[in-house]
Coordinates of C-alpha atoms in Angstrom, one line a residue:
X23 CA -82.6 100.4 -47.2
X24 CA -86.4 100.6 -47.6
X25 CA -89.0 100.6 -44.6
X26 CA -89.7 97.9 -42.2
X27 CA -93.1 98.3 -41.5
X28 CA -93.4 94.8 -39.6
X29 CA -91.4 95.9 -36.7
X30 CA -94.1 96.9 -34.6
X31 CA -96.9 95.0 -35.6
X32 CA -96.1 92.1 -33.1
X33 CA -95.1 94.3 -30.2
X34 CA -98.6 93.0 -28.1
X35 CA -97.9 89.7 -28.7
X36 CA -94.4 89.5 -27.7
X37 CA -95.3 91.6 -24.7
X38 CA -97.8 89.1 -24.1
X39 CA -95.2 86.3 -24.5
X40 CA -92.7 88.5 -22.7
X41 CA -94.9 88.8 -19.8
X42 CA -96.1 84.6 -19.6
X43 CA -93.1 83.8 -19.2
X44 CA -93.0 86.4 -16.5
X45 CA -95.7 85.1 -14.3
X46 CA -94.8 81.0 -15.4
X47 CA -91.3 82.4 -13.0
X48 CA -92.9 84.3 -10.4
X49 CA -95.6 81.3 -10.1
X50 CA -94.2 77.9 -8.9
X51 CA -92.0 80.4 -6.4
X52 CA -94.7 81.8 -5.0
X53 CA -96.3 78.2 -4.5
X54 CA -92.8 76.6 -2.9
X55 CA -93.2 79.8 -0.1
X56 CA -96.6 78.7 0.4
X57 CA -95.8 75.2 1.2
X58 CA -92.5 76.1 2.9
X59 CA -92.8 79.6 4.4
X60 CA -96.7 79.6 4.9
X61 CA -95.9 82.0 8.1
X62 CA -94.1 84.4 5.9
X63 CA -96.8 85.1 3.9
X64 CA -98.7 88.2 3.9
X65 CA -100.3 91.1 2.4
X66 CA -97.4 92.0 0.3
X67 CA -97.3 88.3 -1.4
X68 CA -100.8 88.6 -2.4
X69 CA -100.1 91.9 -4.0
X70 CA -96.6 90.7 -5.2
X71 CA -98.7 87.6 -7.0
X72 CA -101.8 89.5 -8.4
X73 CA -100.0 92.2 -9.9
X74 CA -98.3 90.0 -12.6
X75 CA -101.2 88.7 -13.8
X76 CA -103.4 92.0 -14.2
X77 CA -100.2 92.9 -15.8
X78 CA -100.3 89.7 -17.9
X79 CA -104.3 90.1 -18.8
X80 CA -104.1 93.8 -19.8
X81 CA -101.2 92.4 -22.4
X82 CA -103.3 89.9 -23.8
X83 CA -106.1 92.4 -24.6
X84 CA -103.2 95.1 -25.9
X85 CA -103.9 95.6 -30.1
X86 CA -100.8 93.5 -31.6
X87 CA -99.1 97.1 -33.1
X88 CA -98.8 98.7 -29.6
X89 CA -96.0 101.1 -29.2
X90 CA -93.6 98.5 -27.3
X91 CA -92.7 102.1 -25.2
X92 CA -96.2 101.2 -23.0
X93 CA -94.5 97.8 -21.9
X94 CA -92.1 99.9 -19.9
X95 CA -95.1 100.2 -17.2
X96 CA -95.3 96.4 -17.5
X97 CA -91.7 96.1 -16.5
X98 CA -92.1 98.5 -13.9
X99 CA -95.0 96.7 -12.4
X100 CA -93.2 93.1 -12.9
X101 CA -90.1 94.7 -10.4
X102 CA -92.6 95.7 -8.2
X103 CA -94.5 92.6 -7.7
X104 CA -90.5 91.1 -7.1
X105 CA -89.9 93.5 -4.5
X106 CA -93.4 93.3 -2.8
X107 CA -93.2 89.2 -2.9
X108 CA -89.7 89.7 -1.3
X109 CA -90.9 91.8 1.3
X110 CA -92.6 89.1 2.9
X111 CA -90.0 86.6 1.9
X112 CA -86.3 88.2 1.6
X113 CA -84.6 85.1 0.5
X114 CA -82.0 84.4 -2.1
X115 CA -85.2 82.4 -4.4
X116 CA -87.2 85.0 -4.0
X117 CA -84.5 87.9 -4.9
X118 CA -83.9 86.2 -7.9
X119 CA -86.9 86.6 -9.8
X120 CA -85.3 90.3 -10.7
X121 CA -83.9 88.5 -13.4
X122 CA -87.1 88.1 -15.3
X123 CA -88.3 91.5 -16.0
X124 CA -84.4 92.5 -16.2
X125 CA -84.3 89.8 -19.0
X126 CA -87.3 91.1 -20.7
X127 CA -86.2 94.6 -20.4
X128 CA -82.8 93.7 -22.3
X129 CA -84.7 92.0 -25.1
X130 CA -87.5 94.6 -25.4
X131 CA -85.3 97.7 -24.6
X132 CA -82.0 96.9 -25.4
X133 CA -78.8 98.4 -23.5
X134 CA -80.5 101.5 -22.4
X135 CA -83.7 99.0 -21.1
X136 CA -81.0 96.4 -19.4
X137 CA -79.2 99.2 -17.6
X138 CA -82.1 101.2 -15.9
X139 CA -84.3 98.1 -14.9
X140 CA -80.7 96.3 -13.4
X141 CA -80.1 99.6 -11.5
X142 CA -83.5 99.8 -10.3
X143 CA -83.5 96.4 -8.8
X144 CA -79.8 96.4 -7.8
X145 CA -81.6 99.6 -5.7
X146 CA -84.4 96.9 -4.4
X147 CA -81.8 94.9 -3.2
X148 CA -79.9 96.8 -1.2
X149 CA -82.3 98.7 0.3
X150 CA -81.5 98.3 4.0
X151 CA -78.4 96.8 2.9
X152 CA -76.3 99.0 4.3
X153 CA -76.1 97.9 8.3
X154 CA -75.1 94.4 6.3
X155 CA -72.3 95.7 5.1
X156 CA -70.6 95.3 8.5
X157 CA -69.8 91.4 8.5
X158 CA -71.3 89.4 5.7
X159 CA -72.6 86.1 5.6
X160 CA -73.0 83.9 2.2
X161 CA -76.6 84.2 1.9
X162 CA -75.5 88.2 2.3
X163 CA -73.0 87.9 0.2
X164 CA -75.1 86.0 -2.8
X165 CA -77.7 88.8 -2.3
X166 CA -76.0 91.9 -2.5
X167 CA -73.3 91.4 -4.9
X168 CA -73.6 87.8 -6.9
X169 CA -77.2 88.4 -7.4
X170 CA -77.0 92.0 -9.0
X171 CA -73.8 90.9 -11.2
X172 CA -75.9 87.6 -12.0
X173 CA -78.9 90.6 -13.4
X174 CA -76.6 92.7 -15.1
X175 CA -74.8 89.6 -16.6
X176 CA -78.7 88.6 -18.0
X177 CA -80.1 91.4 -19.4
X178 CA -76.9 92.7 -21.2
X179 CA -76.4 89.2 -22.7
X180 CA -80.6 89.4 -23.7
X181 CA -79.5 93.4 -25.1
X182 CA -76.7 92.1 -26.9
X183 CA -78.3 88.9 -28.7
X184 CA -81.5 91.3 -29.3
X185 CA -79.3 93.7 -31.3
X186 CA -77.6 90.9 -32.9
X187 CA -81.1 89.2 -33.9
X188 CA -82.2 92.7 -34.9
X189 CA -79.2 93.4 -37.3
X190 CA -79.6 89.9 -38.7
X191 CA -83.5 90.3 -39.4
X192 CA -82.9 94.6 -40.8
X193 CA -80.0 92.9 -42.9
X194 CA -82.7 90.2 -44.6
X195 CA -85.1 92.4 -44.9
X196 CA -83.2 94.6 -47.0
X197 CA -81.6 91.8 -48.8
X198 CA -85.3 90.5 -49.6
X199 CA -86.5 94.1 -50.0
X200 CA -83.5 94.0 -52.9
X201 CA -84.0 90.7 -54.4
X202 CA -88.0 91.7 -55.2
X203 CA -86.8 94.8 -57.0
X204 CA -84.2 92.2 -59.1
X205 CA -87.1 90.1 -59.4
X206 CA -89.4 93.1 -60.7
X207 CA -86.8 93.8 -62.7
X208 CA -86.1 90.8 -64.6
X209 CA -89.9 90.3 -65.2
X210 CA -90.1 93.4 -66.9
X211 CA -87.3 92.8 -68.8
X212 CA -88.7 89.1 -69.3
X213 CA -91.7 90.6 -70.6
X214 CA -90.1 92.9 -73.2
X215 CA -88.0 90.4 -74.4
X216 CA -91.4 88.0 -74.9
X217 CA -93.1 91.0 -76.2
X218 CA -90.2 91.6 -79.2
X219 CA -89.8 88.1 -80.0
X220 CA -93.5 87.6 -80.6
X221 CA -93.6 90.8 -82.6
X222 CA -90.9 89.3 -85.3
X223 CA -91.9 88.1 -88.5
X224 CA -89.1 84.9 -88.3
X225 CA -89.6 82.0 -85.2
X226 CA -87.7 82.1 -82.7
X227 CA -85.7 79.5 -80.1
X228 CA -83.1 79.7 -77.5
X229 CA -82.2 76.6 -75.8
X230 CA -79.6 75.5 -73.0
X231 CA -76.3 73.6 -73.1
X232 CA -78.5 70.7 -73.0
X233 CA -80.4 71.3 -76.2
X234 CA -84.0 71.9 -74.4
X235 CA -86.1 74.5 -75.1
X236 CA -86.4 77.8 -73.2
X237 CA -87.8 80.2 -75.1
X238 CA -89.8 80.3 -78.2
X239 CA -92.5 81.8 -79.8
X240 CA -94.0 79.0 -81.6
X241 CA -97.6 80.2 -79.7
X242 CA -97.7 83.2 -82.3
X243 CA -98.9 80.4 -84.8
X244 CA -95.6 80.2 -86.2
X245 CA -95.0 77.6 -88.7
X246 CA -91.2 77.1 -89.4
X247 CA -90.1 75.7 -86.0
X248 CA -93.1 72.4 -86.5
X249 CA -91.7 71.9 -90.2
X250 CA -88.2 72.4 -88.7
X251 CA -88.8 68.9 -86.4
X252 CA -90.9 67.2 -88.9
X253 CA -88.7 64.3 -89.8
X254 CA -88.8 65.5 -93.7
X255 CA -86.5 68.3 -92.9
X256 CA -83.0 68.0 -93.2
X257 CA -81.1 69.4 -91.2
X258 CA -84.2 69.2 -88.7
X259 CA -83.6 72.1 -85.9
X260 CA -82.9 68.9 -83.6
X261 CA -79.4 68.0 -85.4
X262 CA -79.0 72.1 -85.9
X263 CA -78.9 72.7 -82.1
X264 CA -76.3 69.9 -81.5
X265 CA -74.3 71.0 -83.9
X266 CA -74.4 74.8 -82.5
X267 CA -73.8 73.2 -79.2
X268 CA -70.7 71.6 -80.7
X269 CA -69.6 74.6 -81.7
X270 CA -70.7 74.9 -85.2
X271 CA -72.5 78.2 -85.8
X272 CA -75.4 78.3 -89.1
X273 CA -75.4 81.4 -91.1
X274 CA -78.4 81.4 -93.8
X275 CA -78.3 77.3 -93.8
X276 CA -80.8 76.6 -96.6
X277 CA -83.4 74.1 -95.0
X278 CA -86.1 72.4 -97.5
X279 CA -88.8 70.7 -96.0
X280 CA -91.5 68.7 -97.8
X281 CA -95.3 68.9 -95.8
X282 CA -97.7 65.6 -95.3
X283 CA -100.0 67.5 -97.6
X284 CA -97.0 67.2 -100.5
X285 CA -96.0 71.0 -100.8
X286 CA -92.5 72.4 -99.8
X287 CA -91.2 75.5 -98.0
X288 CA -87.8 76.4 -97.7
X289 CA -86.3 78.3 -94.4
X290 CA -82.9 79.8 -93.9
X291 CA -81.2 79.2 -90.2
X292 CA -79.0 80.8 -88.6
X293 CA -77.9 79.6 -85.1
X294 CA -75.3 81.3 -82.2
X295 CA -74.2 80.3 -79.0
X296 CA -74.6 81.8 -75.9
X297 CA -73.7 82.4 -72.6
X298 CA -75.8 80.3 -69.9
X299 CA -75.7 80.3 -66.5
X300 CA -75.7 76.3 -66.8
X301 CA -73.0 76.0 -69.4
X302 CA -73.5 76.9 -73.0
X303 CA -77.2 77.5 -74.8
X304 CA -77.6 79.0 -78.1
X305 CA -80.4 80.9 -80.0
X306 CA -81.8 79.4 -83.6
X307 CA -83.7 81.9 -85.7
X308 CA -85.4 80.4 -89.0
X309 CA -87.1 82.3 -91.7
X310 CA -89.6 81.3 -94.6
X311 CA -87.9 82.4 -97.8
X312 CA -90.1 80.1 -99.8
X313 CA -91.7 82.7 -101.6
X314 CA -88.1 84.4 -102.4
X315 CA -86.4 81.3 -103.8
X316 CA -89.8 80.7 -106.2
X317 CA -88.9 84.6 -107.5
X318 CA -85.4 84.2 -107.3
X319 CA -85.9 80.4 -109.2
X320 CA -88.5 82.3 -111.9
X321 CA -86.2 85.3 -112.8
X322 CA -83.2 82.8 -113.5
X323 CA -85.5 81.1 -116.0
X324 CA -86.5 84.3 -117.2
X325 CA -82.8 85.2 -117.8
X326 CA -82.3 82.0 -118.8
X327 CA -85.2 82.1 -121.7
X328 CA -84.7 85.4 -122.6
X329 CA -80.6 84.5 -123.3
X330 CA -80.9 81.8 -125.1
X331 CA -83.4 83.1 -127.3
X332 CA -81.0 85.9 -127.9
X333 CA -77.9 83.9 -128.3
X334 CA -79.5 82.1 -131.8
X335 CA -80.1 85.6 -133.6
X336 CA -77.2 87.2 -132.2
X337 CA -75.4 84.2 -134.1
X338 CA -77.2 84.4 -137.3
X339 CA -76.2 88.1 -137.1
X340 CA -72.4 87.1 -136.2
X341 CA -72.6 85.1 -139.2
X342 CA -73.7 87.3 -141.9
X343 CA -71.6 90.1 -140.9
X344 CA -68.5 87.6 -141.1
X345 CA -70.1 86.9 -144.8
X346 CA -70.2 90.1 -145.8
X347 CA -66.8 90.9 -144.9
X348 CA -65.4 88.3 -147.1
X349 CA -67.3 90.6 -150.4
X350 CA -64.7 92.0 -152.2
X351 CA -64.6 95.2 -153.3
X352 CA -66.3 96.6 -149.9
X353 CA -65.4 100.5 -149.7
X354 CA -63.3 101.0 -146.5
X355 CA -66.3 102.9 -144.6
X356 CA -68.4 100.0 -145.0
X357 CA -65.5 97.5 -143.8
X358 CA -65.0 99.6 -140.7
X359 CA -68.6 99.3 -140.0
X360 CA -68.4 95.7 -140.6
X361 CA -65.4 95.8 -137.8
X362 CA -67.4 97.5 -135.4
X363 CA -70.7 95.1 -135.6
X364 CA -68.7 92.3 -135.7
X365 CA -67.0 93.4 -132.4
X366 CA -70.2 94.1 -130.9
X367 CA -72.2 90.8 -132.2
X368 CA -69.4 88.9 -130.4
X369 CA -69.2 90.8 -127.3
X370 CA -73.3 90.3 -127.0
X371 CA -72.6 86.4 -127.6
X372 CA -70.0 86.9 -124.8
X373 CA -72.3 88.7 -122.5
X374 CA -74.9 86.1 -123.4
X375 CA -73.0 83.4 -122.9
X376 CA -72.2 85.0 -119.5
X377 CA -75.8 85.2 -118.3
X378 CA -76.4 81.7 -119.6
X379 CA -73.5 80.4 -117.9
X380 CA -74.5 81.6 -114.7
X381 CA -78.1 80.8 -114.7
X382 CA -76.8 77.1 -114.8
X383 CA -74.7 77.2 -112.2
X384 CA -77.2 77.6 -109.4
X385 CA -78.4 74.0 -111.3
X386 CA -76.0 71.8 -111.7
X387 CA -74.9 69.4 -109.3
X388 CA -71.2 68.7 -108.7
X389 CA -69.5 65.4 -110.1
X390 CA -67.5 64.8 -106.9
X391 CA -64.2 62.8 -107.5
X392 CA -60.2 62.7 -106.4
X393 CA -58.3 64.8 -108.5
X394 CA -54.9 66.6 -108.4
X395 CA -55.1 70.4 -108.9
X396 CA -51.5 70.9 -110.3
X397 CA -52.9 69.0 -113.5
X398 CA -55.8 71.0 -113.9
X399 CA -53.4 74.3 -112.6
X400 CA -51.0 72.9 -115.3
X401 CA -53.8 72.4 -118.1
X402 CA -55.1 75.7 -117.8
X403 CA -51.5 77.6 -117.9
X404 CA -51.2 75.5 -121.0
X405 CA -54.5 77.0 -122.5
X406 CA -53.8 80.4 -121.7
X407 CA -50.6 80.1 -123.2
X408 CA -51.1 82.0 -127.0
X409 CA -52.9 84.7 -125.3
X410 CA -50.4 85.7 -122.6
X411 CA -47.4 85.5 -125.2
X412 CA -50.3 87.9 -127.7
X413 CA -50.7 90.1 -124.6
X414 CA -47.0 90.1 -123.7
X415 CA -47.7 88.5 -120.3
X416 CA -45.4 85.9 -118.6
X417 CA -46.9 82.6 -117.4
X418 CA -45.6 80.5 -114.6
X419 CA -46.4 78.3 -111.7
X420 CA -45.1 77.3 -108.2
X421 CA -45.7 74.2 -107.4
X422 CA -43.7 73.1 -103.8
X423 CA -45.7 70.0 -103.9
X424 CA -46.9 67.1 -106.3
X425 CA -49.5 65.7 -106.3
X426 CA -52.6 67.9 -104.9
X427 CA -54.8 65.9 -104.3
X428 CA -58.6 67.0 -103.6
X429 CA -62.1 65.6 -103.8
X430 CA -63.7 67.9 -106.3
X431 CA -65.1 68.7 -109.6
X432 CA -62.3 68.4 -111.9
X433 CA -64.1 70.8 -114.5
X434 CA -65.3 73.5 -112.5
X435 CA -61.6 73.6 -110.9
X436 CA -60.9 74.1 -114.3
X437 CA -63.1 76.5 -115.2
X438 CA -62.2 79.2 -111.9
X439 CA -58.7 78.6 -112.8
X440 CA -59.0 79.5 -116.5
X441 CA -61.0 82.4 -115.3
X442 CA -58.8 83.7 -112.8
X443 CA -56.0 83.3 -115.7
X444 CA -57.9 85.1 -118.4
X445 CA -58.6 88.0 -115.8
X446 CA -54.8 88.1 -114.9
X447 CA -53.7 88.5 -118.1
X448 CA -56.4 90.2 -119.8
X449 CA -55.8 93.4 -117.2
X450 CA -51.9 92.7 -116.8
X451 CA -49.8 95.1 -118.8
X452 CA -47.0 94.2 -121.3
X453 CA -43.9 92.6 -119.8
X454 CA -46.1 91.5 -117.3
X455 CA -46.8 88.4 -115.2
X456 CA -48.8 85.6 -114.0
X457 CA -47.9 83.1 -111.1
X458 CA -50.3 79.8 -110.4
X459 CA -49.8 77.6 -108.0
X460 CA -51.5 75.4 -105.4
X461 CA -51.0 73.2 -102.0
X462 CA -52.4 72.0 -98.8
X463 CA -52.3 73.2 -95.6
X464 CA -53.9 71.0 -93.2
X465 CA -57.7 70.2 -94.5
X466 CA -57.8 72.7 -97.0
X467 CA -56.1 73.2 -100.7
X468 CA -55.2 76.8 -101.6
X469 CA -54.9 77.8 -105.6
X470 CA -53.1 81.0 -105.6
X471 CA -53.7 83.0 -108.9
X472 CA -51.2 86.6 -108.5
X473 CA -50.0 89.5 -111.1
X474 CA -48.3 92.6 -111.5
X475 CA -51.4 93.9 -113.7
X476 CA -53.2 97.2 -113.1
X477 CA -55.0 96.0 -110.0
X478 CA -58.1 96.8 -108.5
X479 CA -59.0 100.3 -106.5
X480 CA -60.4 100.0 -103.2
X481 CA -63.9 101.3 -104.1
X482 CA -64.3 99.1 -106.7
X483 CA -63.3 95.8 -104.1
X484 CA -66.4 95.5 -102.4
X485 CA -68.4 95.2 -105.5
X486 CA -66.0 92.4 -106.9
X487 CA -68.5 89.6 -106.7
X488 CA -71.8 91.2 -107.7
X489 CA -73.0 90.1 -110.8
X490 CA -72.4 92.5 -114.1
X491 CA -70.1 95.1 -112.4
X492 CA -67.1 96.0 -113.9
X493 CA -65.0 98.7 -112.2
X494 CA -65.0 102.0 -113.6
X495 CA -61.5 102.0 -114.6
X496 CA -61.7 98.8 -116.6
X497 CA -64.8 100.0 -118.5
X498 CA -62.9 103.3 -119.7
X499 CA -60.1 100.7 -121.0
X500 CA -62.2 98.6 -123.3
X501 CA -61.7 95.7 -122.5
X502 CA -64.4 93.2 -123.0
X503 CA -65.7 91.7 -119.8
X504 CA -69.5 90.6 -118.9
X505 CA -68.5 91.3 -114.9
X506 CA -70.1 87.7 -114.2
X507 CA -66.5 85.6 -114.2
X508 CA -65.5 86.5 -110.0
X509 CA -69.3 85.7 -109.2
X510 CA -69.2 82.3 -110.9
X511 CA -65.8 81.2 -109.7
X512 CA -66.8 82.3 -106.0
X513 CA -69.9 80.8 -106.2
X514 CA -67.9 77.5 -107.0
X515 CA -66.0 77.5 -104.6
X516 CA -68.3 77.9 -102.1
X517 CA -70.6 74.8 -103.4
X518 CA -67.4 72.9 -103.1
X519 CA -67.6 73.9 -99.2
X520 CA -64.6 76.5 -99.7
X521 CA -64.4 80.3 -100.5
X522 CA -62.8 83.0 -103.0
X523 CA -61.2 86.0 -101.8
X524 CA -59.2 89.2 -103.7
X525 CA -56.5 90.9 -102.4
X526 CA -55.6 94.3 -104.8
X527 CA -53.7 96.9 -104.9
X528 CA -53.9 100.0 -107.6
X529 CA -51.0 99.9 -110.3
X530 CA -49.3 97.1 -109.1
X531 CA -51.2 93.8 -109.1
X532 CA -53.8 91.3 -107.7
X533 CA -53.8 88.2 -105.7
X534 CA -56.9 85.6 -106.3
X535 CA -56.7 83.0 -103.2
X536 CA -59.2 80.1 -103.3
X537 CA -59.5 77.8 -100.8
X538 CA -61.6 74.4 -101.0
X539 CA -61.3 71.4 -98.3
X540 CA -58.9 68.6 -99.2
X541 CA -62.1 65.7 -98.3
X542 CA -64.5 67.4 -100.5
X543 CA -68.0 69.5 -99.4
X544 CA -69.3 69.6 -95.8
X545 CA -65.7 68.2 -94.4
X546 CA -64.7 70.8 -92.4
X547 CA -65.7 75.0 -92.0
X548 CA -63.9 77.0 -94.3
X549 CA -64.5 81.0 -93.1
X550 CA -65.7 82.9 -95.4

């Protein structure tokens, strides 16, 4: 894997290393035969000691990236200089500088290297060995055999831990040759992930399972993440990164914060937690939806305006046309007209109503108190009670339970409940029923609202809680409806920290399941 171009760069200098430690063996030798065997010396011993260090001087001025192939000569040279020191002095100390070069020769050569310089001095050895052969003394004995095992036994060991020490350095190479291209790689992708998040029109922050910050792009000149830890806001992004780290995940958390300078912005937050190789971190996005809520906030008072300035003449029109119904003497034509704007003025008071109703919900704060549910279950059934016997519909409710008790607002209970009845009967056929009932189930209270009616198709179940839609087979019916009733009652629910869900099927009935917790608003997580 990949090239190793450092492998022969050093060749001089370790041939240069090789070959000092060459002549630092050959060197205090040669100096004990001087003072021992001064007689011994000769010619050969000078040659024997000079060659070495020519050897050794020509390696120091070798370029550092000579082929190591050349250093064979410097071996060759090194045996020589054994033998020619051993001519003059054939003793066992002498003999056993063979195991230099053959050492240096394993390490530079390997196997191959170890085998041809131990033959070749095994060969220096036992040149005129043979008449030896005959009756062997120790000192005969150490020379000819011990001393070439002892070679053999040196440079394989040198081959063997120079192939070792080779495989160990190729193996790092390529494992650091490998980690740079991870590296590489998780720059770049670094990079691109810095790149998108600084392109995005909403901040940006990850953090780890310790809440610190890793990644933001707050140097974009972003704004929300500074109001976000201003100590006006509430939830500041400090408490929202605990609470993701607890496990609590944000989706579109409405945060308002109020500036030194006295203006206000509002941000939605939404917050997940992810993976880390620490433990757990998390990612918190926030948005600036300050200019949205100001539209949103000035076409609800628009609607709101425009209704109630609608809802006075629609009256006075209401009105007359009740007046002039009670004329007698009216021809029938002009009665049945009379019907038909009288039905009309009050579905437009209806639908008025509707719009006016729901323009105040966004606005009024809940009266938070205990309350039991089966009284305001039983209240409404009781209300709804003339119109389910006019429309032939049966009432009842299941109550396993009494009391239910809940922290809420009594009257808007009240007011999804008799919605939820109206809508049960109102598309209910006759001979029909209605079942209420309601109980708890660990932190949450359920109000159960099911019929046998006409039900809902499965096209028309998506749209359920948009404002104004009716489904297409209700409109064709004619019944009266302003399509804002689901929309209120869910939206609720959902200030009371619970949720409204339908369950329909076509032709034979619908089942309205609301859930709300039992300590009131912000208690517990109710999915949606």
């Amino acid at each position: 894997m990949g090239s190793r171009p450092d492998r022969d760069e050093r060749a001089g200098l370790r041939a240069f290393r090789n070959q000092l430690g060459v002549v630092a063996g050959i060197m205090p030798v040669v100096a004990f035969v001087l003072v021992v065997e001064r007689e011994s010396v000769a010619g050969l011993t000078v040659v024997g000691t000079a060659l070495p260090l020519v050897a050794l001087a020509l390696t120091a001025a070798a370029p550092p990236a000579t082929d190591p192939r050349w250093f064979a000569a410097v071996l060759a040279v090194d045996v020589a200089a054994v033998a020619f020191i051993r001519g003059d002095v054939p003793s066992i100390g002498v003999s056993a500088l063979f195991t230099l070069p053959a050492l240096w020769a394993g390490y530079a050569f390997g196997f191959r290297g170890a085998a041809v310089t131990t033959g070749f001095t095994v060969a220096l050895l036992w040149i005129g060995a043979p008449g030896e052969w005959d009756v062997l003394d120790a000192d005969d004995t150490a020379r000819l055999v011990s001393l070439p095992l002892v070679i053999a036994a040196v440079s394989g060991t040198a081959a063997a831990l120079t192939r070792r020490s080779r495989a160990q350095r190729d193996l790092l190479h390529d494992q650091a040759a490998l980690l740079r291209r991870r590296l590489s790689e998780v720059s770049e992708r670094e990079e691109l992930v810095r790149a998108v998040i600084d392109s995005v029109d909403f901040d940006v922050l990850a953090f780890d399972g310790s809440g610190r910050t890793t990644v933001t792009n707050r140097g974009r000149g972003r704004t929300a993440l500074d109001d976000l830890t201003a100590p006006t806001a509430a939830p500041g992004a400090g408490e929202l990164v605990r609470r993701t780290l607890e496990g609590t995940e944000f989706e579109g958390e409405i945060v308002s914060v109020r500036r030194p300078d006295g203006s206000s912005r509002t941000y939605t937050v939404s917050t997940r937690v992810l993976p880390d190789e620490g433990g757990t971190g998390g990612v918190l996005v926030a948005r600036d939806v300050t200019a949205e809520r100001r539209a949103l906030a000035a076409r609800d008072d628009l609607v709101a305006s425009v209704s109630h300035e609608l809802r006075t003449p629609t009256t006075a029109v209401l009105g007359s046309v009740e007046l002039a119904r009670e004329v007698d003497g009216l021809p029938a034509d002009a009665e049945r007209m009379l019907d038909v704007a009288s039905r009309n003025a009050e579905r437009l008071v209806e639908l008025v109503g509707g719009i006016l109703e729901a323009a105040r919900e966004e606005r009024v704060d809940l009266v938070l108190a205990p309350c039991d549910l089966l009284e305001v279950i039983d209240a409404a059934v009781e209300a709804a009670g003339p119109a389910a016997r006019a429309a032939g519909v049966t009432l009842r409710t299941t109550a396993t339970e009494r009391p239910v008790p809940a922290i809420a607002d009594a009257f808007r209970m009240r007011q999804v409940v008799d919605n939820l009845i109206s809508n049960a009967v109102k598309y209910n056929r006759d001979g029909g029923w209605v079942e209420v009932g309601a109980h708890t189930v660990g932190e949450l209270v359920w109000v159960i609202v099911r019929d046998d009616g006409i039900g809902i198709a499965d096209d028309d179940q998506d749209r359920l809680f948009e404002r104004f839609f009716r489904a297409e087979r209700v409109r064709s019916t004619g019944i009266h409806g302003t399509g804002l009733g689901l929309a209120i009652c869910r939206q609720i629910a959902r200030r009371h920290g619970g949720d409204l869900a339908v369950v329909s099927v076509l032709d034979e009935g619908t089942t309205v399941t609301m859930t709300i917790p039992t300590a009131g608003p912000g208690s517990t997580e109710v999915d949606a």
